[in-house]
Amino acid sequence: MILTKRQTERRGLGVYFLCDCSGSMSGERIALLNLALEKGFVRLQELAGQYPDLGIHLNAIRFASQARWHLQNLALEGPLVWPSIQDTGGLTCLGAALLLLAEQFRQQPAAERQLPPLILVLTDGKATDDVAAGLDRLLATPPGRHAQRFSIGIGEEVDHDMLLELVGQHRSRLTLTASSMELPELVRGYLETGLRQAGQLRQPA
């Protein structure tokens, strides 16, 4: 594949969704999470035209009793479809998801043209494993430490303090919502904020 000059000059931007797929997310909540991320994909493609020098790659980790990759390193080029999460059940191992992401960052080669990633956590409950250990491991990596970290807590059972730890000093990057109906608009808003910030950070070649 021959890259154009513009493609070779792009600054890389990784977008990472961490999606709660535990038992409490079944039914309407997982359906609306899928809808929110499907619309988020569309919005990212619209926004990409405003930032032609950003090379955006999409990633998603799903977590319940275990954490695993749902989508990895998908280039934001051409028509994209969010691969819906169909099955839910089990615990809420957010710590395992953070460890999985930290390991990905640890293995990434240092890249001068890579911008700090955008991480968005979506969950409706209290983690059932060690989130602090996962977050410490994530923050021990340069991408994790400098990332734009956003959180959306859904419903009444969510652990506010835990999500606040995830976003650090940026309280505006945490939203608690009583209704999963608000997810599409919240996801869209955070993606717009994240890309706007990334656009401000990019440097000329």
XYZ file of C-alpha atoms in Angstrom:
205
model
C 0.000 0.000 0.000
C 1.428 3.390 -1.023
C 0.682 6.194 1.462
C 0.080 9.759 0.362
C 2.150 12.602 1.837
C -0.824 13.682 3.938
C -1.230 10.158 5.355
C 2.428 9.950 6.318
C 2.211 13.364 8.029
C -0.827 12.491 10.133
C -0.685 12.480 13.914
C -2.027 9.205 15.281
C -4.967 9.331 17.708
C -6.262 6.186 19.399
C -9.869 6.225 20.649
C -10.639 3.557 23.278
C -14.113 2.586 24.523
C -14.274 0.500 27.729
C -17.755 -1.025 27.771
C -19.470 -2.631 30.766
C -21.157 -5.861 29.646
C -22.063 -7.221 33.099
C -25.458 -8.699 33.905
C -26.941 -5.371 34.976
C -26.299 -3.979 31.480
C -28.698 -6.424 29.821
C -31.765 -5.363 27.881
C -32.328 -1.678 27.208
C -28.980 -0.529 28.586
C -26.784 -2.611 26.293
C -29.076 -1.794 23.349
C -28.665 1.927 24.001
C -24.919 1.559 24.566
C -24.687 -0.080 21.140
C -26.781 2.715 19.646
C -24.626 5.366 21.310
C -21.404 3.906 19.933
C -22.925 3.340 16.500
C -23.854 7.026 16.391
C -20.443 7.844 17.839
C -18.782 6.131 14.881
C -20.846 8.247 12.499
C -19.988 11.435 14.359
C -16.272 10.586 14.391
C -16.350 10.154 10.626
C -18.024 13.562 10.282
C -15.470 15.173 12.579
C -12.525 13.500 10.847
C -13.076 15.793 7.874
C -12.377 18.773 10.117
C -9.067 17.256 11.240
C -7.530 15.716 8.097
C -4.099 15.518 9.718
C -5.347 13.199 12.494
C -5.050 9.459 11.845
C -7.853 8.142 14.072
C -8.004 4.461 15.106
C -10.913 2.953 17.029
C -10.631 0.357 19.791
C -13.035 -1.188 22.297
C -12.657 -3.418 25.354
C -15.660 -5.201 26.812
C -15.604 -6.215 30.450
C -17.789 -8.386 32.670
C -16.274 -11.300 34.631
C -13.319 -10.953 32.258
C -12.001 -8.239 29.970
C -11.248 -8.798 26.303
C -10.836 -6.847 23.099
C -14.034 -6.257 21.157
C -12.467 -4.046 18.495
C -8.822 -3.237 17.900
C -6.995 -0.658 15.792
C -9.765 0.000 13.269
C -8.800 2.871 10.963
C -11.428 5.560 10.590
C -11.641 5.228 6.819
C -14.626 4.356 4.659
C -18.032 3.178 5.930
C -17.784 1.742 9.454
C -20.294 -0.237 11.491
C -20.095 -0.679 15.258
C -20.020 -4.460 15.937
C -22.872 -4.678 18.449
C -22.374 -6.359 21.820
C -25.073 -9.020 21.969
C -24.324 -10.917 25.177
C -24.206 -9.626 28.748
C -23.757 -11.312 32.112
C -21.338 -11.754 34.966
C -19.408 -9.369 37.187
C -17.984 -5.871 36.628
C -14.216 -6.298 36.242
C -13.270 -2.782 35.219
C -9.855 -3.247 36.810
C -9.143 -6.076 34.375
C -10.114 -3.812 31.460
C -7.679 -1.148 32.649
C -4.928 -3.763 32.978
C -5.605 -4.985 29.440
C -5.390 -1.452 28.095
C -2.247 -0.747 30.124
C -0.567 -3.803 28.626
C -1.484 -2.611 25.135
C 0.077 0.780 25.843
C 3.161 -0.828 27.393
C 3.792 -2.851 24.239
C 3.279 0.062 21.844
C 6.492 1.406 20.347
C 7.148 5.048 21.138
C 5.907 7.207 18.269
C 6.801 10.871 17.931
C 3.657 11.564 15.945
C 1.254 9.797 18.327
C -1.118 12.064 20.249
C -2.370 11.238 23.769
C -5.240 8.746 23.390
C -8.893 9.330 24.171
C -10.388 6.824 26.654
C -14.118 6.604 27.408
C -15.429 4.284 30.167
C -19.135 3.381 30.180
C -20.443 1.469 33.216
C -23.569 1.123 35.356
C -22.225 -0.353 38.576
C -19.528 -0.830 41.157
C -16.405 -2.658 40.025
C -15.990 -6.143 41.485
C -12.204 -6.229 41.161
C -9.249 -3.973 41.969
C -9.752 -0.814 39.914
C -6.992 1.029 41.778
C -4.385 -1.524 40.690
C -5.576 -1.330 37.086
C -5.545 2.458 37.100
C -2.069 2.550 38.659
C -0.785 0.263 35.911
C -2.452 2.399 33.248
C -0.993 5.621 34.638
C 2.456 4.030 34.735
C 2.459 4.099 30.915
C 3.047 7.406 29.080
C -0.090 7.036 26.894
C -2.260 6.231 29.907
C -0.804 9.037 31.983
C -1.337 11.688 29.300
C -4.630 10.325 27.931
C -7.867 12.254 27.850
C -9.914 10.045 30.194
C -13.721 10.331 30.215
C -16.338 8.361 32.189
C -20.098 7.939 31.920
C -21.886 6.351 34.882
C -25.358 4.955 34.211
C -28.050 4.499 36.854
C -28.192 4.695 40.640
C -25.671 1.978 41.549
C -22.613 3.473 39.898
C -19.522 4.182 42.010
C -19.050 7.947 41.676
C -15.751 8.077 43.571
C -14.230 5.337 41.440
C -15.172 7.097 38.202
C -13.827 10.368 39.577
C -10.478 8.646 40.143
C -10.490 7.589 36.494
C -10.846 11.111 35.143
C -8.398 12.641 37.634
C -8.594 16.410 38.055
C -10.981 16.878 35.129
C -14.402 16.632 36.812
C -16.074 17.868 33.637
C -15.016 14.583 32.005
C -17.361 12.602 34.282
C -21.123 12.447 33.774
C -23.631 10.498 35.857
C -26.955 9.837 34.194
C -30.060 8.197 35.604
C -31.237 7.210 32.138
C -29.411 5.218 29.484
C -31.544 7.140 26.964
C -29.006 9.960 27.323
C -26.054 7.808 26.263
C -25.988 8.725 22.539
C -25.811 12.457 23.267
C -23.243 12.029 26.059
C -20.948 9.855 23.943
C -21.209 12.289 21.069
C -20.358 15.223 23.324
C -17.258 13.597 24.789
C -15.988 12.517 21.375
C -16.381 16.074 20.096
C -14.536 17.421 23.145
C -11.755 14.865 22.783
C -11.156 15.521 19.100
C -11.244 19.261 19.627
C -8.565 18.928 22.303
C -6.490 16.599 20.107
C -6.770 19.094 17.275
C -5.341 21.795 19.522
C -2.427 19.558 20.552
C -1.337 18.603 17.057
C 1.864 20.230 15.849
C 2.918 21.090 12.307
C 5.149 18.571 10.560
